[in-house]
Amino acid sequence: MQLSKDKLIDAYTRMKKIRIFEETMRDEFAKGTVPAFIHLYIGQEAIASGICVELNDDDTIASTHRGHGHCLAKNSNLERMTMEIFCRADGLCEGKGGSMHIADLSVGMLGANAIVGANAPIAVGAALRQRVMGENLVSAAFIGDGASNQGAVFEAMNLASVLKLPVLFVFENNGYAEFTGVDYHCGGGDIAGRAEGFGMPSYKLDGSDFFSVQEAAAEAVQRARKGDGPSAIECYAKRWYGHFEGDPQHYRTKKELESIRKNNDPLIIFRQKVEEAGLIESSELDLIDDDLLSQVTNAVEKAKNSPLPNVKELTTNVYEKGSY
Amino acid sequence: MTLKTYREAIIEAMILEMKRDEKVFVIGEDISGGRGCEDFDGEAAGGPMGLTQGLWDEFGAKRVIDTPISETAIMGAAAGAALSGLRPIAELMFSDFFGVCFDQIYNQAAKFRFMYGDQGATPLVIRTMIGAGIGCGPQHSQSPYSIFANIPGLKVVTPSNPYDAKGLLISSIRDNDPVIFCEHKALLGIEGEVPDESYEVPLGKGKILKEGDDISIVAIGQMVGVVQNCIKSLEEKGISAEIIDPRSLSPFDDEMVYDSVEKTGRLLVLDESNPVCSFGSWITSMVSEEVFSSLKAPTKVLTPPHCPVPAAPNLEAAYLPDMDTIINASENLKNYS
């Protein structure tokens, strides 16, 4: 564990912000205040944070329908992101994207994407800046175990490999493609192995452990920046809740759900490691928790009290202003 | 001013824009064809129809990017590159292949500006070959521009001659939205006057090729040349046709068509797409809504029949609207009472 204290605090802050944000969203959804479907990232916090802590603002990520965690880990604007989930006029996407299509280009967050697997070629495209313009940058795609079966993902991996582009294919294997288990849907059962078949180095690791993810990300990012091409990182993780909020999860046992909360909580694992190593005091982390809770609570209150888009905006921004 | 082919005009537009702006690059299949590989000293392939010939030698592999046969990856990478600040020209070799990559075009590139709240532009050109007439059969001969024009966020152009091909491509590359640039494969070898310098033909502006008083004929793509061949016969039959090439389908120069129909009172549209929900039917629908009182006869659209494009030469000839059909339809409209 060679990370500086600042970096550890940064990592914890990203993970805990995701946890508190998603728990708050869950409550709000139950109250009926969120005007669309939401897909929670709880249980996978260490993956987005472990990857994004190794990226700069110029580096890009392409996200998924389960994108709140990626957004927060890439340091998207919390208030405007919350407003977007509530479909408000001042949201990042002016209320036209909603939860499944949040983007924050100012920090290289190229968008959540409601078409499973479609983000992988887009991440490859952002990586083309290295080849065309000589820019020193990295692009990451987050890909679920379900999305790993999409043709778009295979094409993207092959193209990135052929063109030696600086891409991280981050597979978030949370065990379920919507309602269907990975044991059923994934031929061969080895997602990282498929990536290896395209000629790229790959990792398989515990996605509940921030340090495992971060260590692999650091290596893959370094390789990409040097011009040595793409890597794949398969992170085993646990999805704590349903595919979407409201999913009764009849396909999962009570035992499984109890077990993952006890044994696969990325926040507990992180705290144990840094506290046992004497790197950060528990009380210091508690203070961060309090601050994050108030940030998130304020963002949600602000979002709920801000206006929906003006109906006059219905047809704006389909094309560049004045060009159609 | 020199005579150049439609193909040469397209290549010239790309070269001029790539020299002007280092963010412009070309990505597609078979552009290089071995060039750059060890032990190969032949010319770069330039694509099966030679539409990227010379680019590799001028700009090299960094900006003239050969890909695997992976249209989804090509279109998705082009969309992602455009979203992050580059200006890709992505080649979809035959427009028929849109079926394997349409998600990246209509769910991704076309929607970025709207669904991300105008945070960024998507300056992407998809150059693609359309059209029947050279015996390519059902999966290499279609003209799916009506489907493209149906998608909000996409712009669609259909140049009918070398001059417009160059000017429209330059405008498309400079445009900040995704443009589907439909190159008609039967027109690649036709010649026309094309200035050597750079110029733009604006998107959304049609062109009146010939003024007339009796009937407005709107022709798309390859149909422009066919109707131009009918002018003499129509005149012999006492029909003065006004011929309009819309050049862009989206945005569409509806005002030019309305003004013409207000003058002539009759409208014939020549369209190579499938008849059901064809672009031609959209034009006649708009005309009926906007200038109905000017009409002296029902509007008419000529398209191929509702069937795939056949391979047999005699069937393919029967598939496309021909001069006789156009002349008969014009006479019927003129004589309608």
Coordinates of N, CA and C in Angstrom, one line a residue, chain A residues 60 84 92-94 96-98 101-106 109-115 117-129 131-133 135 151-152 155-156 158-159 162-163 313-321 323-324, chain B residues 22-25 27 61-74 76-81 83-86 100 103-104 107-108 110 112-120 149 151-155 175-177 249-252:
Chain A
T60 N -11.0 10.3 -20.5 CA -12.5 10.1 -20.6 C -12.9 8.8 -20.1
E84 N -30.1 16.5 -12.8 CA -30.3 15.8 -14.0 C -31.2 14.5 -13.7
L92 N -27.2 18.7 -15.6 CA -26.1 18.6 -16.5 C -26.6 18.5 -18.0
C93 N -27.7 17.9 -18.2 CA -28.2 17.7 -19.6 C -29.5 18.4 -19.8
E94 N -29.7 19.4 -19.0 CA -30.9 20.3 -19.0 C -32.2 19.5 -18.9
K96 N -33.0 16.7 -20.2 CA -33.4 15.8 -21.3 C -32.7 14.5 -21.3
G97 N -31.8 14.2 -20.4 CA -31.1 12.9 -20.4 C -31.7 12.1 -19.3
G98 N -31.7 12.6 -18.1 CA -32.1 11.8 -16.9 C -31.1 10.9 -16.5
H101 N -28.7 8.9 -18.9 CA -27.9 9.5 -19.9 C -27.2 10.7 -19.4
I102 N -26.7 10.7 -18.2 CA -26.0 11.8 -17.6 C -24.6 11.9 -18.3
A103 N -24.2 13.1 -18.7 CA -22.9 13.3 -19.1 C -22.3 14.5 -18.5
D104 N -21.0 14.6 -18.3 CA -20.4 15.8 -17.8 C -19.1 15.9 -18.6
L105 N -19.1 16.5 -19.8 CA -18.0 16.6 -20.6 C -16.8 17.4 -20.0
S106 N -17.2 18.3 -19.1 CA -16.1 19.1 -18.5 C -15.1 18.3 -17.7
M109 N -16.5 12.9 -18.6 CA -17.5 11.9 -18.4 C -18.4 11.9 -19.7
L110 N -18.2 11.0 -20.6 CA -18.8 11.1 -22.0 C -20.2 10.6 -22.0
G111 N -20.8 10.2 -20.8 CA -22.2 9.9 -20.8 C -22.5 8.5 -20.3
A112 N -23.5 8.5 -19.5 CA -24.1 7.2 -19.2 C -24.8 6.7 -20.5
N113 N -25.1 5.5 -20.6 CA -25.6 5.0 -21.9 C -26.6 3.9 -21.7
A114 N -27.8 4.1 -22.2 CA -28.9 3.1 -21.9 C -28.9 2.0 -22.9
I115 N -28.0 2.0 -23.8 CA -27.9 0.9 -24.8 C -26.7 0.0 -24.3
G117 N -23.6 -2.0 -23.7 CA -22.5 -2.3 -24.5 C -22.1 -1.2 -25.5
A118 N -23.0 -0.3 -25.8 CA -22.7 0.7 -26.9 C -21.6 1.7 -26.5
N119 N -21.3 1.8 -25.2 CA -20.3 2.8 -24.8 C -18.9 2.3 -25.1
A120 N -18.7 1.0 -25.4 CA -17.3 0.5 -25.6 C -16.7 1.1 -26.9
P121 N -17.4 1.1 -28.0 CA -16.8 1.8 -29.2 C -16.6 3.3 -29.0
I122 N -17.5 3.9 -28.2 CA -17.4 5.3 -28.0 C -16.1 5.7 -27.2
A123 N -15.8 4.8 -26.2 CA -14.5 5.0 -25.5 C -13.3 4.8 -26.4
V124 N -13.4 3.9 -27.3 CA -12.4 3.7 -28.3 C -12.2 4.9 -29.2
G125 N -13.3 5.5 -29.5 CA -13.2 6.8 -30.4 C -12.6 7.9 -29.6
A126 N -12.9 8.1 -28.3 CA -12.2 9.1 -27.6 C -10.7 8.9 -27.5
A127 N -10.3 7.6 -27.5 CA -8.9 7.2 -27.4 C -8.2 7.6 -28.7
L128 N -8.9 7.7 -29.8 CA -8.3 8.0 -31.1 C -7.5 9.4 -31.0
R129 N -7.9 10.2 -30.0 CA -7.1 11.5 -29.9 C -5.6 11.3 -29.7
R131 N -3.9 8.9 -31.2 CA -3.3 8.6 -32.5 C -3.3 9.8 -33.5
V132 N -4.5 10.5 -33.5 CA -4.7 11.5 -34.5 C -3.9 12.8 -34.1
M133 N -4.0 13.2 -32.8 CA -3.5 14.5 -32.3 C -2.3 14.3 -31.4
E135 N -2.2 13.4 -28.4 CA -2.5 13.8 -27.0 C -2.3 12.6 -26.0
G151 N -22.0 -7.7 -29.2 CA -21.0 -7.6 -30.4 C -20.3 -6.3 -30.4
A152 N -20.9 -5.2 -30.0 CA -20.2 -3.9 -29.9 C -19.0 -3.9 -29.1
E155 N -16.2 -5.9 -31.0 CA -15.7 -5.1 -32.1 C -14.8 -4.0 -31.5
A156 N -15.2 -3.4 -30.4 CA -14.4 -2.3 -29.8 C -13.1 -2.8 -29.3
N158 N -11.4 -5.5 -30.4 CA -10.6 -5.8 -31.5 C -10.0 -4.5 -32.1
L159 N -10.8 -3.5 -32.3 CA -10.3 -2.3 -33.0 C -9.3 -1.6 -32.1
V162 N -6.1 -3.7 -32.5 CA -5.5 -3.5 -33.8 C -4.8 -2.2 -33.9
L163 N -5.5 -1.1 -33.4 CA -4.9 0.2 -33.5 C -4.1 0.6 -32.3
E313 N -38.4 24.4 -24.5 CA -37.1 23.7 -24.8 C -37.2 22.3 -25.4
L314 N -38.5 21.9 -25.6 CA -38.7 20.5 -26.1 C -37.9 20.2 -27.4
T315 N -37.9 21.2 -28.3 CA -37.3 20.9 -29.6 C -35.9 21.6 -29.8
T316 N -35.4 22.1 -28.7 CA -34.0 22.8 -28.9 C -32.9 21.8 -28.8
N317 N -31.8 22.1 -29.3 CA -30.6 21.3 -29.2 C -30.7 19.9 -29.9
V318 N -31.6 19.8 -30.9 CA -31.6 18.6 -31.7 C -30.4 18.8 -32.7
Y319 N -30.2 20.0 -33.2 CA -29.1 20.4 -34.1 C -28.4 21.6 -33.5
E320 N -27.3 22.0 -34.0 CA -26.6 23.2 -33.6 C -27.5 24.4 -33.9
K321 N -27.6 25.3 -33.0 CA -28.5 26.4 -33.1 C -28.3 27.2 -34.4
S323 N -28.6 26.1 -37.4 CA -28.1 25.3 -38.6 C -29.2 24.4 -39.2
Y324 N -30.4 24.6 -38.7 CA -31.5 23.7 -39.2 C -32.8 24.4 -39.3
Chain B
E22 N -6.4 19.9 -38.7 CA -5.7 18.7 -38.3 C -6.6 17.7 -37.5
K23 N -7.7 18.2 -37.1 CA -8.6 17.3 -36.4 C -9.5 16.4 -37.3
V24 N -9.4 16.7 -38.6 CA -10.2 15.9 -39.6 C -9.4 14.7 -39.9
F25 N -10.0 13.5 -39.8 CA -9.4 12.2 -40.2 C -10.4 11.3 -40.8
I27 N -11.7 7.3 -41.3 CA -11.6 5.9 -40.8 C -12.6 5.0 -41.5
A61 N -0.9 7.0 -41.9 CA -1.8 6.1 -41.1 C -2.4 6.7 -39.9
K62 N -1.8 7.8 -39.4 CA -2.4 8.4 -38.2 C -3.7 9.0 -38.5
R63 N -3.9 9.5 -39.7 CA -5.2 10.2 -40.0 C -6.0 9.5 -41.1
V64 N -5.4 8.5 -41.6 CA -6.2 7.7 -42.7 C -6.2 6.3 -42.1
I65 N -7.2 5.9 -41.4 CA -7.1 4.8 -40.5 C -7.9 3.6 -41.0
D66 N -7.2 2.6 -41.4 CA -7.8 1.3 -41.9 C -8.3 0.5 -40.7
T67 N -9.4 -0.1 -40.9 CA -10.1 -0.8 -39.7 C -10.4 -2.3 -40.1
P68 N -10.6 -3.1 -39.1 CA -11.2 -4.4 -39.4 C -12.6 -4.2 -39.9
I69 N -13.2 -5.3 -40.4 CA -14.6 -5.2 -40.9 C -15.5 -5.2 -39.6
S70 N -15.7 -4.0 -39.1 CA -16.4 -3.9 -37.8 C -17.2 -2.5 -37.9
E71 N -18.3 -2.5 -38.6 CA -19.0 -1.2 -38.8 C -19.5 -0.6 -37.5
T72 N -19.9 -1.4 -36.5 CA -20.3 -0.9 -35.2 C -19.1 -0.2 -34.6
A73 N -17.9 -0.8 -34.6 CA -16.8 -0.2 -34.0 C -16.4 1.1 -34.7
I74 N -16.5 1.1 -36.1 CA -16.1 2.3 -36.9 C -17.1 3.4 -36.5
G76 N -19.1 3.7 -33.9 CA -19.0 4.1 -32.5 C -17.8 4.9 -32.2
A77 N -16.6 4.5 -32.8 CA -15.4 5.2 -32.6 C -15.5 6.6 -33.2
A78 N -16.1 6.7 -34.3 CA -16.2 8.0 -35.0 C -17.1 8.9 -34.1
A79 N -18.2 8.3 -33.5 CA -19.1 9.1 -32.7 C -18.4 9.6 -31.4
G80 N -17.6 8.6 -30.8 CA -16.9 9.0 -29.6 C -15.8 10.0 -29.9
A81 N -15.1 9.9 -31.0 CA -14.1 10.8 -31.4 C -14.7 12.2 -31.6
L83 N -17.4 13.4 -30.3 CA -17.9 13.9 -29.0 C -16.7 14.5 -28.2
S84 N -15.5 13.9 -28.5 CA -14.4 14.4 -27.7 C -13.5 15.3 -28.5
G85 N -14.0 15.9 -29.5 CA -13.3 17.1 -30.1 C -12.7 16.9 -31.5
L86 N -12.7 15.6 -32.0 CA -12.1 15.4 -33.4 C -13.2 15.6 -34.4
V100 N -26.0 -3.2 -39.5 CA -25.1 -3.8 -38.5 C -24.5 -2.7 -37.5
D103 N -27.2 1.4 -34.3 CA -27.3 1.9 -33.0 C -26.4 3.1 -32.7
Q104 N -25.1 2.9 -33.2 CA -24.2 4.0 -33.0 C -24.5 5.3 -33.7
N107 N -28.9 6.0 -32.1 CA -29.1 6.1 -30.7 C -28.0 6.9 -30.0
Q108 N -26.8 7.0 -30.7 CA -25.7 7.6 -30.1 C -25.4 9.0 -30.8
A110 N -26.5 10.7 -33.2 CA -27.6 11.6 -33.5 C -28.2 12.3 -32.2
F112 N -26.5 12.8 -29.1 CA -25.6 13.4 -28.1 C -25.9 14.8 -27.8
R113 N -26.1 15.7 -28.8 CA -26.3 17.1 -28.5 C -27.6 17.3 -27.7
F114 N -28.7 16.6 -28.0 CA -29.9 16.7 -27.3 C -29.9 16.1 -25.9
M115 N -29.5 14.9 -25.9 CA -29.6 14.2 -24.5 C -28.5 14.6 -23.6
Y116 N -27.4 15.2 -24.0 CA -26.4 15.8 -23.1 C -26.5 17.3 -23.0
G117 N -27.7 17.8 -23.3 CA -27.9 19.2 -23.0 C -27.0 20.2 -23.7
D118 N -26.6 19.9 -24.9 CA -25.8 20.8 -25.8 C -24.4 21.0 -25.2
Q119 N -23.9 20.0 -24.4 CA -22.6 20.2 -23.8 C -21.5 20.2 -24.9
G120 N -21.7 19.4 -26.0 CA -20.7 19.3 -27.0 C -21.3 19.1 -28.3
A149 N -33.2 10.2 -42.8 CA -33.9 11.5 -42.7 C -34.9 11.5 -41.6
I151 N -34.6 10.4 -38.7 CA -34.0 10.5 -37.4 C -33.6 11.9 -37.0
P152 N -34.2 12.4 -35.9 CA -33.9 13.8 -35.4 C -32.4 13.8 -35.0
G153 N -31.7 14.8 -35.4 CA -30.3 14.9 -35.0 C -29.3 14.6 -36.2
L154 N -29.8 13.8 -37.2 CA -29.0 13.5 -38.3 C -29.3 14.6 -39.4
K155 N -28.3 14.9 -40.2 CA -28.5 15.6 -41.4 C -28.2 14.7 -42.6
D175 N -19.6 21.1 -40.7 CA -20.8 21.2 -39.9 C -20.6 20.5 -38.5
N176 N -21.3 21.0 -37.5 CA -21.1 20.5 -36.1 C -22.1 19.5 -35.7
D177 N -22.8 18.9 -36.7 CA -23.8 17.8 -36.4 C -23.4 16.6 -37.2
L249 N -31.6 16.4 -47.9 CA -32.9 16.0 -47.5 C -33.2 16.5 -46.1
S250 N -32.2 16.6 -45.3 CA -32.4 17.0 -43.9 C -31.1 17.8 -43.5
P251 N -31.3 19.2 -43.4 CA -32.5 20.0 -43.6 C -32.9 20.0 -45.0
F252 N -34.2 20.3 -45.2 CA -34.8 20.2 -46.6 C -35.3 21.6 -46.9

